[in-house]
Amino acid sequence: MTLERSNRLQKLPPYLFADLRRRMAAARERGVDVITLGIGDPDSPTPDPVVDELVRAMRDETDGNRHRYGCDVPAEGLPLAIADFYQRRFGVTLNLDQIVVTMGSKDAIAKLPMAFLNPGDLAIAPEPGYPTYNIGTTFAGAHTHYLPLRAANGYLPDFDELSAHVRQQAKIMWVNYPNNPTTAVCDAEFYRRAVAFCRQNNILLASDLAYSENTFEGYVAPSALAVEGAAETTIEFFSLSKAFNMTGWRVGFAVGNSEAVAGLRSVQENVDNGQLRPIQLAAITALARAQALIDPLNAIYQRRRDLVLETLRGLGWTVDTPRGTLYIWAPVPDGFDGSSVKFATHLLEQAGVAVTPGIGYGEHGEGYFRISLTYPDDVLVAAMERMARAL
Ligand SMILES: Cc1ncc(COP(=O)(O)O)c(C=O)c1O
C-alpha cells in the first residue's frame, strides 16, 4: 500500500518538541545522562482539593452519568463557575452563550481556525510563538502571517507593520500574554490597542491566556475582554493546565464573542465528545478556589526562577527577570554564532542538559533559548551546575 501524507500534514514544520525528544533519546542512547529543561509541564501534583473532587465524582454512585460522553452530560455548574471566576479575576461579566468548555487550550486553539478560516484567508500569529496557532491555521487550509515580537519592543507586536493586504485577508489575530516563549507580559493598554486594531479591520482577536495565572511579584495579568466593547471582537482561551498543575487532565475554556464561541462549539460537536464529567466537576473546584490553590504554586516557580537567574547572571548573562510564565528566555552566549541550535546541541553534548532552541518558535526566536522551570529544585540546581562547568 502507498500511503502518502496529506499536503496539509506535509506542510507543517517538524513539531518542535518531537524533534527535541528525538535528540535527547539519541544522546541517552550514546550514554549521556540527560537532564531536560525543555518542556513546560508542571512537575508537582494537582492540588489535593481538585484531586479529591475528581475521586469523589468518579465514585459517586448517585451520578449515573459520571462515565458518559462529557458533551451529553455537561456539569451544569461549570459554565457558572467560569463566569464567576472571570468576574472575580478579571472584572469581566460573561453570559452563558459566551462560554464554551474545551479539552485544554491546545485542542481549542487548533480547532478555532476550522470554524472561521477558508483557503486563502490569513491568520496573524506572533513569532516567536506557540506553534499551534499556525498548525490549526494550516489544517484549515489557510496561511499564517507572522508578526515579529522583538526584545526592543518588549516583545509586543507592532500592528503598523501589517500591510493593507494582510489587514484585509486576516480573519484571526493571535496574541499571547504572559508570552511563551519570551516570558513578556502586557498591560491593559496593549489590549486596548489590539481590540481597536481588530475592530477596525474586522479581525477576530484570539487571546491565549495559558499563563495568565503564572505570575510573580504582584503582577496580575489582564484579560483582553476587560477592554470596553472587546466582546464584539475577542475570544479568549483559558486553560487549567499551567495554573493548577493539570496538564494531563485536558480542561480549559474559551470565552468572549458569542458567535466565535458558537463556531468553536460547532467544530467540537463534530469532532470530539467533550471532557469526562468528573473532570468538569473537579474544574469547578479548581476555579472556585483559584487564588488559594495558585499562590503556593507560583511561590515555587518564583523560587526556581531566581535560582536559575542567579546561575545565569553569575556566568555573566544579561537576562530579564520574567514576571510571568514558567520559563526563562535567555540570549545564546558568545561563541555559537548566535545559533540557538548550536548552543542547545553543545549543552546537550557537553553538559547533558537539554534546553529549547529559540529558532523552534520562529526565526525571531533565533539567538535565544528557553529553560522551563517545571522541574524539581534539585534537578534545576544540578542542571545549573553542569551548565556552569560546560561554559
Ligand atoms: C502559549 C500556550 N498556549 C496554549 C498551550 C496549551 O496548553 P493546554 O493545551 O495544556 O491548555 C500552551 C502549552 O504549552 C502554551 O504554551
JSON list of N, CA and C in Angstrom, two decimals, residues 123-184:
[
{"chain": "A", "resi": 123, "resn": "ALA", "atom": "N", "xyz": [-4.30, 34.10, 9.03]},
{"chain": "A", "resi": 123, "resn": "ALA", "atom": "CA", "xyz": [-4.35, 34.34, 10.47]},
{"chain": "A", "resi": 123, "resn": "ALA", "atom": "C", "xyz": [-3.02, 35.00, 10.82]},
{"chain": "A", "resi": 124, "resn": "ILE", "atom": "N", "xyz": [-3.08, 35.97, 11.72]},
{"chain": "A", "resi": 124, "resn": "ILE", "atom": "CA", "xyz": [-1.85, 36.64, 12.15]},
{"chain": "A", "resi": 124, "resn": "ILE", "atom": "C", "xyz": [-1.42, 35.99, 13.46]},
{"chain": "A", "resi": 125, "resn": "ALA", "atom": "N", "xyz": [-0.15, 35.61, 13.54]},
{"chain": "A", "resi": 125, "resn": "ALA", "atom": "CA", "xyz": [0.33, 34.94, 14.75]},
{"chain": "A", "resi": 125, "resn": "ALA", "atom": "C", "xyz": [1.67, 35.54, 15.17]},
{"chain": "A", "resi": 126, "resn": "PRO", "atom": "N", "xyz": [1.91, 35.61, 16.48]},
{"chain": "A", "resi": 126, "resn": "PRO", "atom": "CA", "xyz": [3.18, 36.16, 16.96]},
{"chain": "A", "resi": 126, "resn": "PRO", "atom": "C", "xyz": [4.33, 35.22, 16.65]},
{"chain": "A", "resi": 127, "resn": "GLU", "atom": "N", "xyz": [5.50, 35.82, 16.45]},
{"chain": "A", "resi": 127, "resn": "GLU", "atom": "CA", "xyz": [6.68, 35.00, 16.13]},
{"chain": "A", "resi": 127, "resn": "GLU", "atom": "C", "xyz": [7.91, 35.67, 16.72]},
{"chain": "A", "resi": 128, "resn": "PRO", "atom": "N", "xyz": [8.64, 35.03, 17.66]},
{"chain": "A", "resi": 128, "resn": "PRO", "atom": "CA", "xyz": [8.44, 33.65, 18.10]},
{"chain": "A", "resi": 128, "resn": "PRO", "atom": "C", "xyz": [7.10, 33.47, 18.79]},
{"chain": "A", "resi": 129, "resn": "GLY", "atom": "N", "xyz": [6.58, 32.24, 18.69]},
{"chain": "A", "resi": 129, "resn": "GLY", "atom": "CA", "xyz": [5.28, 31.99, 19.29]},
{"chain": "A", "resi": 129, "resn": "GLY", "atom": "C", "xyz": [4.97, 30.51, 19.41]},
{"chain": "A", "resi": 130, "resn": "TYR", "atom": "N", "xyz": [3.87, 30.26, 20.07]},
{"chain": "A", "resi": 130, "resn": "TYR", "atom": "CA", "xyz": [3.39, 28.90, 20.29]},
{"chain": "A", "resi": 130, "resn": "TYR", "atom": "C", "xyz": [2.98, 28.29, 18.94]},
{"chain": "A", "resi": 131, "resn": "PRO", "atom": "N", "xyz": [3.54, 27.14, 18.57]},
{"chain": "A", "resi": 131, "resn": "PRO", "atom": "CA", "xyz": [3.35, 26.62, 17.21]},
{"chain": "A", "resi": 131, "resn": "PRO", "atom": "C", "xyz": [1.90, 26.29, 16.83]},
{"chain": "A", "resi": 132, "resn": "THR", "atom": "N", "xyz": [1.04, 26.04, 17.80]},
{"chain": "A", "resi": 132, "resn": "THR", "atom": "CA", "xyz": [-0.30, 25.54, 17.46]},
{"chain": "A", "resi": 132, "resn": "THR", "atom": "C", "xyz": [-1.16, 26.57, 16.72]},
{"chain": "A", "resi": 133, "resn": "TYR", "atom": "N", "xyz": [-0.84, 27.89, 16.88]},
{"chain": "A", "resi": 133, "resn": "TYR", "atom": "CA", "xyz": [-1.62, 28.88, 16.11]},
{"chain": "A", "resi": 133, "resn": "TYR", "atom": "C", "xyz": [-1.48, 28.58, 14.62]},
{"chain": "A", "resi": 134, "resn": "ASN", "atom": "N", "xyz": [-0.25, 28.33, 14.20]},
{"chain": "A", "resi": 134, "resn": "ASN", "atom": "CA", "xyz": [-0.01, 28.04, 12.77]},
{"chain": "A", "resi": 134, "resn": "ASN", "atom": "C", "xyz": [-0.54, 26.66, 12.38]},
{"chain": "A", "resi": 135, "resn": "ILE", "atom": "N", "xyz": [-0.43, 25.71, 13.28]},
{"chain": "A", "resi": 135, "resn": "ILE", "atom": "CA", "xyz": [-0.85, 24.35, 12.95]},
{"chain": "A", "resi": 135, "resn": "ILE", "atom": "C", "xyz": [-2.36, 24.31, 12.65]},
{"chain": "A", "resi": 136, "resn": "GLY", "atom": "N", "xyz": [-3.15, 24.94, 13.51]},
{"chain": "A", "resi": 136, "resn": "GLY", "atom": "CA", "xyz": [-4.60, 24.98, 13.28]},
{"chain": "A", "resi": 136, "resn": "GLY", "atom": "C", "xyz": [-4.94, 25.69, 11.99]},
{"chain": "A", "resi": 137, "resn": "THR", "atom": "N", "xyz": [-4.22, 26.78, 11.72]},
{"chain": "A", "resi": 137, "resn": "THR", "atom": "CA", "xyz": [-4.47, 27.56, 10.51]},
{"chain": "A", "resi": 137, "resn": "THR", "atom": "C", "xyz": [-4.13, 26.73, 9.27]},
{"chain": "A", "resi": 138, "resn": "THR", "atom": "N", "xyz": [-3.02, 26.00, 9.33]},
{"chain": "A", "resi": 138, "resn": "THR", "atom": "CA", "xyz": [-2.61, 25.17, 8.20]},
{"chain": "A", "resi": 138, "resn": "THR", "atom": "C", "xyz": [-3.62, 24.05, 7.97]},
{"chain": "A", "resi": 139, "resn": "PHE", "atom": "N", "xyz": [-4.08, 23.43, 9.04]},
{"chain": "A", "resi": 139, "resn": "PHE", "atom": "CA", "xyz": [-5.09, 22.37, 8.89]},
{"chain": "A", "resi": 139, "resn": "PHE", "atom": "C", "xyz": [-6.38, 22.91, 8.27]},
{"chain": "A", "resi": 140, "resn": "ALA", "atom": "N", "xyz": [-6.65, 24.18, 8.50]},
{"chain": "A", "resi": 140, "resn": "ALA", "atom": "CA", "xyz": [-7.86, 24.78, 7.91]},
{"chain": "A", "resi": 140, "resn": "ALA", "atom": "C", "xyz": [-7.62, 25.20, 6.46]},
{"chain": "A", "resi": 141, "resn": "GLY", "atom": "N", "xyz": [-6.40, 24.96, 5.95]},
{"chain": "A", "resi": 141, "resn": "GLY", "atom": "CA", "xyz": [-6.10, 25.30, 4.56]},
{"chain": "A", "resi": 141, "resn": "GLY", "atom": "C", "xyz": [-5.77, 26.77, 4.37]},
{"chain": "A", "resi": 142, "resn": "ALA", "atom": "N", "xyz": [-5.62, 27.50, 5.47]},
{"chain": "A", "resi": 142, "resn": "ALA", "atom": "CA", "xyz": [-5.31, 28.93, 5.38]},
{"chain": "A", "resi": 142, "resn": "ALA", "atom": "C", "xyz": [-3.81, 29.14, 5.68]},
{"chain": "A", "resi": 143, "resn": "HIS", "atom": "N", "xyz": [-3.40, 30.41, 5.68]},
{"chain": "A", "resi": 143, "resn": "HIS", "atom": "CA", "xyz": [-1.98, 30.71, 5.87]},
{"chain": "A", "resi": 143, "resn": "HIS", "atom": "C", "xyz": [-1.78, 31.58, 7.10]},
{"chain": "A", "resi": 144, "resn": "THR", "atom": "N", "xyz": [-0.59, 31.44, 7.68]},
{"chain": "A", "resi": 144, "resn": "THR", "atom": "CA", "xyz": [-0.23, 32.28, 8.82]},
{"chain": "A", "resi": 144, "resn": "THR", "atom": "C", "xyz": [0.63, 33.44, 8.35]},
{"chain": "A", "resi": 145, "resn": "HIS", "atom": "N", "xyz": [0.26, 34.64, 8.76]},
{"chain": "A", "resi": 145, "resn": "HIS", "atom": "CA", "xyz": [1.15, 35.78, 8.58]},
{"chain": "A", "resi": 145, "resn": "HIS", "atom": "C", "xyz": [1.78, 36.04, 9.94]},
{"chain": "A", "resi": 146, "resn": "TYR", "atom": "N", "xyz": [3.10, 35.91, 10.00]},
{"chain": "A", "resi": 146, "resn": "TYR", "atom": "CA", "xyz": [3.78, 36.06, 11.29]},
{"chain": "A", "resi": 146, "resn": "TYR", "atom": "C", "xyz": [4.09, 37.52, 11.58]},
{"chain": "A", "resi": 147, "resn": "LEU", "atom": "N", "xyz": [3.81, 37.90, 12.81]},
{"chain": "A", "resi": 147, "resn": "LEU", "atom": "CA", "xyz": [4.08, 39.26, 13.25]},
{"chain": "A", "resi": 147, "resn": "LEU", "atom": "C", "xyz": [5.20, 39.17, 14.29]},
{"chain": "A", "resi": 148, "resn": "PRO", "atom": "N", "xyz": [6.37, 39.77, 13.98]},
{"chain": "A", "resi": 148, "resn": "PRO", "atom": "CA", "xyz": [7.52, 39.57, 14.87]},
{"chain": "A", "resi": 148, "resn": "PRO", "atom": "C", "xyz": [7.33, 40.19, 16.26]},
{"chain": "A", "resi": 149, "resn": "LEU", "atom": "N", "xyz": [7.86, 39.50, 17.25]},
{"chain": "A", "resi": 149, "resn": "LEU", "atom": "CA", "xyz": [7.98, 40.05, 18.60]},
{"chain": "A", "resi": 149, "resn": "LEU", "atom": "C", "xyz": [9.46, 40.32, 18.82]},
{"chain": "A", "resi": 150, "resn": "ARG", "atom": "N", "xyz": [9.77, 41.58, 19.13]},
{"chain": "A", "resi": 150, "resn": "ARG", "atom": "CA", "xyz": [11.19, 41.94, 19.28]},
{"chain": "A", "resi": 150, "resn": "ARG", "atom": "C", "xyz": [11.47, 42.42, 20.69]},
{"chain": "A", "resi": 151, "resn": "ALA", "atom": "N", "xyz": [12.66, 42.05, 21.18]},
{"chain": "A", "resi": 151, "resn": "ALA", "atom": "CA", "xyz": [13.06, 42.45, 22.53]},
{"chain": "A", "resi": 151, "resn": "ALA", "atom": "C", "xyz": [12.95, 43.96, 22.68]},
{"chain": "A", "resi": 152, "resn": "ALA", "atom": "N", "xyz": [13.37, 44.71, 21.64]},
{"chain": "A", "resi": 152, "resn": "ALA", "atom": "CA", "xyz": [13.39, 46.17, 21.74]},
{"chain": "A", "resi": 152, "resn": "ALA", "atom": "C", "xyz": [12.00, 46.75, 21.98]},
{"chain": "A", "resi": 153, "resn": "ASN", "atom": "N", "xyz": [10.99, 46.01, 21.63]},
{"chain": "A", "resi": 153, "resn": "ASN", "atom": "CA", "xyz": [9.60, 46.48, 21.77]},
{"chain": "A", "resi": 153, "resn": "ASN", "atom": "C", "xyz": [8.90, 45.75, 22.92]},
{"chain": "A", "resi": 154, "resn": "GLY", "atom": "N", "xyz": [9.69, 45.21, 23.85]},
{"chain": "A", "resi": 154, "resn": "GLY", "atom": "CA", "xyz": [9.10, 44.47, 24.98]},
{"chain": "A", "resi": 154, "resn": "GLY", "atom": "C", "xyz": [8.34, 43.24, 24.51]},
{"chain": "A", "resi": 155, "resn": "TYR", "atom": "N", "xyz": [8.70, 42.73, 23.34]},
{"chain": "A", "resi": 155, "resn": "TYR", "atom": "CA", "xyz": [8.04, 41.56, 22.75]},
{"chain": "A", "resi": 155, "resn": "TYR", "atom": "C", "xyz": [6.54, 41.78, 22.54]},
{"chain": "A", "resi": 156, "resn": "LEU", "atom": "N", "xyz": [6.18, 43.02, 22.27]},
{"chain": "A", "resi": 156, "resn": "LEU", "atom": "CA", "xyz": [4.79, 43.31, 21.87]},
{"chain": "A", "resi": 156, "resn": "LEU", "atom": "C", "xyz": [4.79, 43.49, 20.36]},
{"chain": "A", "resi": 157, "resn": "PRO", "atom": "N", "xyz": [3.76, 43.03, 19.66]},
{"chain": "A", "resi": 157, "resn": "PRO", "atom": "CA", "xyz": [3.74, 43.20, 18.20]},
{"chain": "A", "resi": 157, "resn": "PRO", "atom": "C", "xyz": [3.46, 44.66, 17.83]},
{"chain": "A", "resi": 158, "resn": "ASP", "atom": "N", "xyz": [3.95, 45.03, 16.66]},
{"chain": "A", "resi": 158, "resn": "ASP", "atom": "CA", "xyz": [3.68, 46.37, 16.15]},
{"chain": "A", "resi": 158, "resn": "ASP", "atom": "C", "xyz": [2.68, 46.24, 15.01]},
{"chain": "A", "resi": 159, "resn": "PHE", "atom": "N", "xyz": [1.43, 46.60, 15.27]},
{"chain": "A", "resi": 159, "resn": "PHE", "atom": "CA", "xyz": [0.38, 46.41, 14.25]},
{"chain": "A", "resi": 159, "resn": "PHE", "atom": "C", "xyz": [0.63, 47.26, 13.01]},
{"chain": "A", "resi": 160, "resn": "ASP", "atom": "N", "xyz": [1.42, 48.32, 13.16]},
{"chain": "A", "resi": 160, "resn": "ASP", "atom": "CA", "xyz": [1.72, 49.18, 11.98]},
{"chain": "A", "resi": 160, "resn": "ASP", "atom": "C", "xyz": [2.50, 48.41, 10.92]},
{"chain": "A", "resi": 161, "resn": "GLU", "atom": "N", "xyz": [3.13, 47.30, 11.32]},
{"chain": "A", "resi": 161, "resn": "GLU", "atom": "CA", "xyz": [3.89, 46.51, 10.33]},
{"chain": "A", "resi": 161, "resn": "GLU", "atom": "C", "xyz": [2.98, 45.74, 9.37]},
{"chain": "A", "resi": 162, "resn": "LEU", "atom": "N", "xyz": [1.68, 45.70, 9.66]},
{"chain": "A", "resi": 162, "resn": "LEU", "atom": "CA", "xyz": [0.80, 44.87, 8.85]},
{"chain": "A", "resi": 162, "resn": "LEU", "atom": "C", "xyz": [0.29, 45.65, 7.64]},
{"chain": "A", "resi": 163, "resn": "SER", "atom": "N", "xyz": [0.50, 45.07, 6.47]},
{"chain": "A", "resi": 163, "resn": "SER", "atom": "CA", "xyz": [0.13, 45.75, 5.21]},
{"chain": "A", "resi": 163, "resn": "SER", "atom": "C", "xyz": [-1.39, 45.76, 5.04]},
{"chain": "A", "resi": 164, "resn": "ALA", "atom": "N", "xyz": [-1.84, 46.59, 4.11]},
{"chain": "A", "resi": 164, "resn": "ALA", "atom": "CA", "xyz": [-3.28, 46.67, 3.81]},
{"chain": "A", "resi": 164, "resn": "ALA", "atom": "C", "xyz": [-3.79, 45.29, 3.38]},
{"chain": "A", "resi": 165, "resn": "HIS", "atom": "N", "xyz": [-2.97, 44.56, 2.60]},
{"chain": "A", "resi": 165, "resn": "HIS", "atom": "CA", "xyz": [-3.37, 43.23, 2.13]},
{"chain": "A", "resi": 165, "resn": "HIS", "atom": "C", "xyz": [-3.60, 42.29, 3.32]},
{"chain": "A", "resi": 166, "resn": "VAL", "atom": "N", "xyz": [-2.65, 42.29, 4.25]},
{"chain": "A", "resi": 166, "resn": "VAL", "atom": "CA", "xyz": [-2.77, 41.40, 5.41]},
{"chain": "A", "resi": 166, "resn": "VAL", "atom": "C", "xyz": [-4.00, 41.79, 6.23]},
{"chain": "A", "resi": 167, "resn": "ARG", "atom": "N", "xyz": [-4.18, 43.08, 6.43]},
{"chain": "A", "resi": 167, "resn": "ARG", "atom": "CA", "xyz": [-5.34, 43.54, 7.22]},
{"chain": "A", "resi": 167, "resn": "ARG", "atom": "C", "xyz": [-6.65, 43.08, 6.57]},
{"chain": "A", "resi": 168, "resn": "GLN", "atom": "N", "xyz": [-6.65, 43.05, 5.26]},
{"chain": "A", "resi": 168, "resn": "GLN", "atom": "CA", "xyz": [-7.87, 42.68, 4.56]},
{"chain": "A", "resi": 168, "resn": "GLN", "atom": "C", "xyz": [-8.12, 41.17, 4.57]},
{"chain": "A", "resi": 169, "resn": "GLN", "atom": "N", "xyz": [-7.04, 40.41, 4.43]},
{"chain": "A", "resi": 169, "resn": "GLN", "atom": "CA", "xyz": [-7.20, 38.95, 4.31]},
{"chain": "A", "resi": 169, "resn": "GLN", "atom": "C", "xyz": [-7.28, 38.24, 5.66]},
{"chain": "A", "resi": 170, "resn": "ALA", "atom": "N", "xyz": [-6.79, 38.91, 6.71]},
{"chain": "A", "resi": 170, "resn": "ALA", "atom": "CA", "xyz": [-6.72, 38.23, 8.00]},
{"chain": "A", "resi": 170, "resn": "ALA", "atom": "C", "xyz": [-8.10, 38.15, 8.64]},
{"chain": "A", "resi": 171, "resn": "LYS", "atom": "N", "xyz": [-8.39, 36.98, 9.22]},
{"chain": "A", "resi": 171, "resn": "LYS", "atom": "CA", "xyz": [-9.68, 36.78, 9.89]},
{"chain": "A", "resi": 171, "resn": "LYS", "atom": "C", "xyz": [-9.49, 36.58, 11.40]},
{"chain": "A", "resi": 172, "resn": "ILE", "atom": "N", "xyz": [-8.28, 36.17, 11.76]},
{"chain": "A", "resi": 172, "resn": "ILE", "atom": "CA", "xyz": [-7.99, 35.90, 13.18]},
{"chain": "A", "resi": 172, "resn": "ILE", "atom": "C", "xyz": [-6.62, 36.50, 13.50]},
{"chain": "A", "resi": 173, "resn": "MET", "atom": "N", "xyz": [-6.48, 37.08, 14.68]},
{"chain": "A", "resi": 173, "resn": "MET", "atom": "CA", "xyz": [-5.15, 37.51, 15.14]},
{"chain": "A", "resi": 173, "resn": "MET", "atom": "C", "xyz": [-4.90, 36.95, 16.54]},
{"chain": "A", "resi": 174, "resn": "TRP", "atom": "N", "xyz": [-3.83, 36.17, 16.66]},
{"chain": "A", "resi": 174, "resn": "TRP", "atom": "CA", "xyz": [-3.47, 35.57, 17.94]},
{"chain": "A", "resi": 174, "resn": "TRP", "atom": "C", "xyz": [-2.57, 36.49, 18.75]},
{"chain": "A", "resi": 175, "resn": "VAL", "atom": "N", "xyz": [-2.87, 36.63, 20.02]},
{"chain": "A", "resi": 175, "resn": "VAL", "atom": "CA", "xyz": [-1.92, 37.27, 20.95]},
{"chain": "A", "resi": 175, "resn": "VAL", "atom": "C", "xyz": [-1.82, 36.37, 22.18]},
{"chain": "A", "resi": 176, "resn": "ASN", "atom": "N", "xyz": [-0.71, 36.42, 22.84]},
{"chain": "A", "resi": 176, "resn": "ASN", "atom": "CA", "xyz": [-0.48, 35.51, 23.98]},
{"chain": "A", "resi": 176, "resn": "ASN", "atom": "C", "xyz": [0.42, 36.19, 25.03]},
{"chain": "A", "resi": 177, "resn": "TYR", "atom": "N", "xyz": [-0.24, 36.65, 26.10]},
{"chain": "A", "resi": 177, "resn": "TYR", "atom": "CA", "xyz": [0.48, 37.23, 27.24]},
{"chain": "A", "resi": 177, "resn": "TYR", "atom": "C", "xyz": [-0.12, 36.72, 28.52]},
{"chain": "A", "resi": 178, "resn": "PRO", "atom": "N", "xyz": [0.73, 36.42, 29.53]},
{"chain": "A", "resi": 178, "resn": "PRO", "atom": "CA", "xyz": [2.18, 36.27, 29.51]},
{"chain": "A", "resi": 178, "resn": "PRO", "atom": "C", "xyz": [2.61, 35.33, 28.39]},
{"chain": "A", "resi": 179, "resn": "ASN", "atom": "N", "xyz": [3.72, 35.68, 27.76]},
{"chain": "A", "resi": 179, "resn": "ASN", "atom": "CA", "xyz": [4.06, 35.09, 26.47]},
{"chain": "A", "resi": 179, "resn": "ASN", "atom": "C", "xyz": [5.00, 33.90, 26.56]},
{"chain": "A", "resi": 180, "resn": "ASN", "atom": "N", "xyz": [4.63, 32.86, 25.84]},
{"chain": "A", "resi": 180, "resn": "ASN", "atom": "CA", "xyz": [5.53, 31.75, 25.57]},
{"chain": "A", "resi": 180, "resn": "ASN", "atom": "C", "xyz": [6.06, 31.93, 24.15]},
{"chain": "A", "resi": 181, "resn": "PRO", "atom": "N", "xyz": [7.35, 31.99, 23.90]},
{"chain": "A", "resi": 181, "resn": "PRO", "atom": "CA", "xyz": [8.44, 31.65, 24.82]},
{"chain": "A", "resi": 181, "resn": "PRO", "atom": "C", "xyz": [9.13, 32.85, 25.48]},
{"chain": "A", "resi": 182, "resn": "THR", "atom": "N", "xyz": [8.77, 34.08, 25.15]},
{"chain": "A", "resi": 182, "resn": "THR", "atom": "CA", "xyz": [9.63, 35.21, 25.55]},
{"chain": "A", "resi": 182, "resn": "THR", "atom": "C", "xyz": [9.45, 35.61, 27.01]},
{"chain": "A", "resi": 183, "resn": "THR", "atom": "N", "xyz": [8.41, 35.15, 27.67]},
{"chain": "A", "resi": 183, "resn": "THR", "atom": "CA", "xyz": [8.05, 35.46, 29.06]},
{"chain": "A", "resi": 183, "resn": "THR", "atom": "C", "xyz": [7.53, 36.90, 29.22]},
{"chain": "A", "resi": 184, "resn": "ALA", "atom": "N", "xyz": [7.40, 37.64, 28.11]},
{"chain": "A", "resi": 184, "resn": "ALA", "atom": "CA", "xyz": [6.94, 39.03, 28.21]},
{"chain": "A", "resi": 184, "resn": "ALA", "atom": "C", "xyz": [5.51, 39.09, 28.74]}
]
